[in-house]
PDB file of C-alpha atoms in Angstrom:
ATOM      1  CA  MET K   1      -3.089-266.506 -34.532  1.00 93.00           C
ATOM      2  CA  LYS K   2      -3.844-267.015 -30.987  1.00 96.00           C
ATOM      3  CA  VAL K   3      -5.821-264.018 -29.048  1.00 96.00           C
ATOM      4  CA  VAL K   4      -5.111-264.024 -25.598  1.00 97.00           C
ATOM      5  CA  ILE K   5      -7.890-262.677 -23.341  1.00 97.00           C
ATOM      6  CA  LEU K   6      -6.972-261.352 -19.422  1.00 96.00           C
ATOM      7  CA  CYS K   7      -9.713-263.002 -17.346  1.00 96.00           C
ATOM      8  CA  GLY K   8      -8.260-262.780 -14.054  1.00 92.00           C
ATOM      9  CA  GLY K   9      -8.433-259.736 -12.435  1.00 87.00           C
ATOM     10  CA  LEU K  10     -10.625-258.747  -9.582  1.00 83.00           C
ATOM     11  CA  GLY K  11     -12.707-256.171 -11.695  1.00 80.00           C
ATOM     12  CA  THR K  12     -13.330-254.118  -8.784  1.00 80.00           C
ATOM     13  CA  ARG K  13     -14.832-250.923 -10.601  1.00 81.00           C
ATOM     14  CA  LEU K  14     -17.923-253.687 -11.110  1.00 82.00           C
ATOM     15  CA  ARG K  15     -17.840-254.534  -7.529  1.00 81.00           C
ATOM     16  CA  GLU K  16     -21.436-255.130  -7.455  1.00 83.00           C
ATOM     17  CA  GLU K  17     -21.251-257.772 -10.268  1.00 83.00           C
ATOM     18  CA  THR K  18     -18.077-259.227  -9.627  1.00 82.00           C
ATOM     19  CA  GLU K  19     -18.582-260.206  -6.061  1.00 89.00           C
ATOM     20  CA  ILE K  20     -20.212-263.279  -7.607  1.00 91.00           C
ATOM     21  CA  LYS K  21     -18.762-263.465 -10.896  1.00 94.00           C
ATOM     22  CA  PRO K  22     -15.382-262.517 -12.908  1.00 95.00           C
ATOM     23  CA  LYS K  23     -15.884-259.183 -14.740  1.00 95.00           C
ATOM     24  CA  PRO K  24     -15.900-260.924 -18.447  1.00 96.00           C
ATOM     25  CA  MET K  25     -18.739-263.038 -17.174  1.00 96.00           C
ATOM     26  CA  VAL K  26     -20.811-259.692 -16.613  1.00 95.00           C
ATOM     27  CA  GLU K  27     -23.396-259.931 -19.324  1.00 95.00           C
ATOM     28  CA  ILE K  28     -24.555-257.170 -21.749  1.00 95.00           C
ATOM     29  CA  GLY K  29     -27.493-257.932 -23.784  1.00 96.00           C
ATOM     30  CA  GLY K  30     -27.658-261.427 -22.171  1.00 95.00           C
ATOM     31  CA  MET K  31     -24.348-263.134 -22.880  1.00 96.00           C
ATOM     32  CA  PRO K  32     -21.094-262.344 -21.163  1.00 97.00           C
ATOM     33  CA  ILE K  33     -18.561-259.784 -21.804  1.00 96.00           C
ATOM     34  CA  LEU K  34     -16.069-262.241 -23.028  1.00 97.00           C
ATOM     35  CA  TRP K  35     -18.440-263.611 -25.163  1.00 97.00           C
ATOM     36  CA  HIS K  36     -18.660-260.316 -27.252  1.00 97.00           C
ATOM     37  CA  ILE K  37     -14.866-260.064 -27.701  1.00 97.00           C
ATOM     38  CA  MET K  38     -14.387-263.550 -28.791  1.00 97.00           C
ATOM     39  CA  LYS K  39     -17.355-262.899 -31.369  1.00 96.00           C
ATOM     40  CA  THR K  40     -15.629-259.690 -32.597  1.00 96.00           C
ATOM     41  CA  TYR K  41     -12.120-261.512 -33.231  1.00 96.00           C
ATOM     42  CA  ALA K  42     -14.062-264.556 -34.566  1.00 96.00           C
ATOM     43  CA  TYR K  43     -15.658-262.452 -36.957  1.00 96.00           C
ATOM     44  CA  HIS K  44     -12.359-261.219 -38.624  1.00 96.00           C
ATOM     45  CA  GLY K  45     -11.060-264.872 -38.650  1.00 95.00           C
ATOM     46  CA  PHE K  46      -9.291-265.335 -35.333  1.00 96.00           C
ATOM     47  CA  LYS K  47     -10.768-268.282 -33.608  1.00 97.00           C
ATOM     48  CA  GLU K  48      -7.824-269.738 -31.168  1.00 97.00           C
ATOM     49  CA  PHE K  49      -8.163-268.318 -27.731  1.00 98.00           C
ATOM     50  CA  ILE K  50      -6.035-268.723 -24.710  1.00 98.00           C
ATOM     51  CA  LEU K  51      -8.071-267.214 -21.565  1.00 98.00           C
ATOM     52  CA  CYS K  52      -5.849-265.965 -18.651  1.00 98.00           C
ATOM     53  CA  LEU K  53      -8.107-267.226 -15.730  1.00 98.00           C
ATOM     54  CA  GLY K  54      -7.392-265.869 -12.210  1.00 96.00           C
ATOM     55  CA  TYR K  55     -10.372-264.607  -9.905  1.00 96.00           C
ATOM     56  CA  LYS K  56     -13.495-266.857 -10.085  1.00 96.00           C
ATOM     57  CA  GLY K  57     -11.965-268.535 -13.357  1.00 97.00           C
ATOM     58  CA  GLU K  58     -13.820-271.657 -12.343  1.00 98.00           C
ATOM     59  CA  ILE K  59     -16.943-269.962 -13.506  1.00 97.00           C
ATOM     60  CA  ILE K  60     -15.547-268.685 -16.801  1.00 98.00           C
ATOM     61  CA  LYS K  61     -14.245-272.820 -17.166  1.00 98.00           C
ATOM     62  CA  GLU K  62     -17.726-273.964 -16.323  1.00 97.00           C
ATOM     63  CA  TYR K  63     -19.676-271.809 -18.569  1.00 97.00           C
ATOM     64  CA  LEU K  64     -17.447-272.740 -21.492  1.00 97.00           C
ATOM     65  CA  TYR K  65     -17.550-276.323 -20.449  1.00 96.00           C
ATOM     66  CA  HIS K  66     -21.469-276.476 -20.601  1.00 94.00           C
ATOM     67  CA  TYR K  67     -21.741-273.951 -23.724  1.00 94.00           C
ATOM     68  CA  GLU K  68     -22.721-276.716 -25.992  1.00 91.00           C
ATOM     69  CA  ILE K  69     -25.547-277.734 -24.086  1.00 91.00           C
ATOM     70  CA  PHE K  70     -26.756-274.490 -23.239  1.00 91.00           C
ATOM     71  CA  SER K  71     -26.513-272.744 -26.634  1.00 91.00           C
ATOM     72  CA  ASN K  72     -28.236-275.749 -28.567  1.00 92.00           C
ATOM     73  CA  ASP K  73     -31.003-277.980 -28.656  1.00 94.00           C
ATOM     74  CA  PHE K  74     -30.083-281.887 -28.179  1.00 94.00           C
ATOM     75  CA  THR K  75     -31.531-285.220 -27.768  1.00 96.00           C
ATOM     76  CA  ILE K  76     -30.440-287.456 -24.804  1.00 95.00           C
ATOM     77  CA  GLU K  77     -30.585-291.164 -24.582  1.00 96.00           C
ATOM     78  CA  LEU K  78     -31.767-291.690 -21.029  1.00 96.00           C
ATOM     79  CA  GLY K  79     -29.572-294.641 -19.796  1.00 95.00           C
ATOM     80  CA  THR K  80     -26.705-294.567 -21.800  1.00 95.00           C
ATOM     81  CA  LYS K  81     -26.081-290.723 -21.344  1.00 86.00           C
ATOM     82  CA  LYS K  82     -25.911-290.535 -25.453  1.00 95.00           C
ATOM     83  CA  ILE K  83     -26.351-287.003 -26.314  1.00 94.00           C
ATOM     84  CA  ASP K  84     -26.935-285.763 -30.066  1.00 94.00           C
ATOM     85  CA  ILE K  85     -26.299-282.222 -30.290  1.00 92.00           C
ATOM     86  CA  HIS K  86     -28.330-280.234 -32.671  1.00 93.00           C
ATOM     87  CA  PRO K  87     -26.080-277.273 -33.823  1.00 87.00           C
ATOM     88  CA  ARG K  88     -27.960-273.389 -33.303  1.00 86.00           C
ATOM     89  CA  HIS K  89     -24.965-271.237 -32.671  1.00 84.00           C
ATOM     90  CA  SER K  90     -22.073-269.700 -34.817  1.00 85.00           C
ATOM     91  CA  GLU K  91     -19.266-270.436 -32.611  1.00 90.00           C
ATOM     92  CA  HIS K  92     -18.043-273.568 -34.868  1.00 88.00           C
ATOM     93  CA  GLY K  93     -14.647-273.917 -34.821  1.00 92.00           C
ATOM     94  CA  TRP K  94     -13.413-271.758 -31.831  1.00 96.00           C
ATOM     95  CA  LYS K  95     -10.620-273.385 -29.841  1.00 97.00           C
ATOM     96  CA  ILE K  96     -10.465-272.357 -26.410  1.00 98.00           C
ATOM     97  CA  THR K  97      -7.319-272.906 -24.156  1.00 98.00           C
ATOM     98  CA  LEU K  98      -8.068-272.042 -20.384  1.00 98.00           C
ATOM     99  CA  VAL K  99      -5.241-271.472 -18.171  1.00 98.00           C
ATOM    100  CA  ASP K 100      -5.174-270.690 -14.506  1.00 98.00           C
ATOM    101  CA  THR K 101      -2.445-268.126 -14.216  1.00 98.00           C
ATOM    102  CA  GLY K 102      -2.971-267.407 -10.617  1.00 96.00           C
ATOM    103  CA  LEU K 103      -4.944-265.165  -8.175  1.00 95.00           C
ATOM    104  CA  ASN K 104      -2.939-262.211  -7.887  1.00 94.00           C
ATOM    105  CA  THR K 105      -0.847-262.719 -10.751  1.00 95.00           C
ATOM    106  CA  MET K 106       0.160-259.214 -12.395  1.00 95.00           C
ATOM    107  CA  THR K 107      -0.660-258.950 -16.540  1.00 94.00           C
ATOM    108  CA  GLY K 108       3.262-259.856 -17.264  1.00 95.00           C
ATOM    109  CA  GLY K 109       3.183-262.711 -15.274  1.00 97.00           C
ATOM    110  CA  ARG K 110      -0.210-264.140 -17.281  1.00 96.00           C
ATOM    111  CA  VAL K 111       1.172-263.800 -20.477  1.00 96.00           C
ATOM    112  CA  LYS K 112       4.465-265.393 -19.462  1.00 97.00           C
ATOM    113  CA  ARG K 113       2.369-268.652 -17.987  1.00 97.00           C
ATOM    114  CA  VAL K 114       0.618-268.872 -21.436  1.00 97.00           C
ATOM    115  CA  GLU K 115       3.489-268.481 -23.351  1.00 96.00           C
ATOM    116  CA  LYS K 116       3.845-272.405 -24.002  1.00 97.00           C
ATOM    117  CA  TYR K 117       0.433-272.114 -25.625  1.00 98.00           C
ATOM    118  CA  ILE K 118       1.393-269.283 -27.972  1.00 96.00           C
ATOM    119  CA  ASP K 119       2.547-270.855 -31.244  1.00 91.00           C
ATOM    120  CA  GLY K 120       4.428-268.167 -33.330  1.00 88.00           C
ATOM    121  CA  ASP K 121       6.089-264.930 -33.101  1.00 89.00           C
ATOM    122  CA  ILE K 122       2.654-262.817 -33.139  1.00 92.00           C
ATOM    123  CA  PHE K 123      -0.090-263.174 -30.981  1.00 95.00           C
ATOM    124  CA  MET K 124      -2.965-260.555 -29.788  1.00 95.00           C
ATOM    125  CA  LEU K 125      -3.895-259.547 -26.542  1.00 96.00           C
ATOM    126  CA  THR K 126      -6.612-258.027 -24.890  1.00 95.00           C
ATOM    127  CA  TYR K 127      -8.349-257.462 -21.430  1.00 94.00           C
ATOM    128  CA  GLY K 128     -11.474-259.290 -20.750  1.00 94.00           C
ATOM    129  CA  ASP K 129     -13.496-256.336 -20.839  1.00 92.00           C
ATOM    130  CA  GLY K 130     -11.986-255.219 -24.069  1.00 90.00           C
ATOM    131  CA  VAL K 131     -15.359-255.083 -26.177  1.00 93.00           C
ATOM    132  CA  THR K 132     -14.598-253.128 -29.206  1.00 93.00           C
ATOM    133  CA  ASP K 133     -15.952-252.331 -32.821  1.00 92.00           C
ATOM    134  CA  LEU K 134     -12.010-252.046 -34.118  1.00 93.00           C
ATOM    135  CA  ASN K 135     -11.289-253.779 -37.329  1.00 95.00           C
ATOM    136  CA  ILE K 136      -8.722-256.235 -36.114  1.00 95.00           C
ATOM    137  CA  LYS K 137      -7.769-257.266 -39.476  1.00 95.00           C
ATOM    138  CA  GLU K 138      -6.759-253.878 -39.961  1.00 95.00           C
ATOM    139  CA  LEU K 139      -5.109-253.541 -36.797  1.00 95.00           C
ATOM    140  CA  LEU K 140      -2.870-256.694 -37.589  1.00 95.00           C
ATOM    141  CA  ASP K 141      -1.969-254.668 -41.005  1.00 95.00           C
ATOM    142  CA  PHE K 142      -1.158-251.996 -39.376  1.00 95.00           C
ATOM    143  CA  HIS K 143       0.827-253.866 -36.727  1.00 95.00           C
ATOM    144  CA  LYS K 144       2.785-255.780 -39.435  1.00 94.00           C
ATOM    145  CA  SER K 145       3.389-252.866 -41.507  1.00 96.00           C
ATOM    146  CA  HIS K 146       5.486-250.965 -38.723  1.00 95.00           C
ATOM    147  CA  GLY K 147       7.752-253.402 -38.169  1.00 91.00           C
ATOM    148  CA  LYS K 148       7.644-253.189 -34.393  1.00 90.00           C
ATOM    149  CA  ILE K 149       7.101-255.674 -31.359  1.00 89.00           C
ATOM    150  CA  GLY K 150       3.895-254.330 -29.939  1.00 90.00           C
ATOM    151  CA  THR K 151       0.961-252.154 -30.833  1.00 90.00           C
ATOM    152  CA  VAL K 152      -1.523-250.863 -28.432  1.00 87.00           C
ATOM    153  CA  THR K 153      -4.918-249.495 -28.560  1.00 87.00           C
ATOM    154  CA  GLY K 154      -6.649-247.787 -26.078  1.00 81.00           C
ATOM    155  CA  VAL K 155      -9.741-245.092 -25.951  1.00 79.00           C
ATOM    156  CA  PHE K 156      -9.878-241.918 -24.252  1.00 78.00           C
ATOM    157  CA  PRO K 157     -13.072-242.281 -21.975  1.00 76.00           C
ATOM    158  CA  PRO K 158     -15.108-239.694 -21.479  1.00 78.00           C
ATOM    159  CA  SER K 159     -14.972-237.977 -17.895  1.00 78.00           C
ATOM    160  CA  ARG K 160     -18.242-239.088 -15.587  1.00 76.00           C
ATOM    161  CA  TYR K 161     -18.703-235.664 -14.755  1.00 80.00           C
ATOM    162  CA  GLY K 162     -18.391-234.179 -17.981  1.00 76.00           C
ATOM    163  CA  GLU K 163     -15.464-231.420 -19.556  1.00 74.00           C
ATOM    164  CA  LEU K 164     -15.529-228.179 -19.808  1.00 74.00           C
ATOM    165  CA  LEU K 165     -13.865-226.432 -22.630  1.00 77.00           C
ATOM    166  CA  ILE K 166     -12.132-223.218 -22.577  1.00 83.00           C
ATOM    167  CA  HIS K 167     -11.597-220.844 -25.976  1.00 77.00           C
TER     168      HIS K 167
END
């Protein structure tokens, strides 16, 4: 089953970070938000991802293109450029399709543009800042048990100004 991650927005609420990189590449604990999202899905057995790129998508492409070199030790033979990678990371088996879905494309348009890479009637969709501790397998079981076309999860974020409870 494919996991579609929306990575194309402008990230205006994190403007100081997103002036130079897309929001999914903002780091938490030294790793991009995108990596944390993918690690959560992979933990639950979902390792096929489709990334809907837009704003500064080339930074995500470059990061993933060089991921093996940056995340592992390797031996290089100069003159031939033969490289032997000595794996250290646990992201084995991840298959990632990166799709330029346009700079100003809205959510529905992004999903439509990756439709040809989704094989099956069911896929998962999240935003490029959708870090969660949700049990993804339980969520999928919940979805399937209700026979609906979609299941949405969300949170009620606390007010930045606090809350007033009146009794």
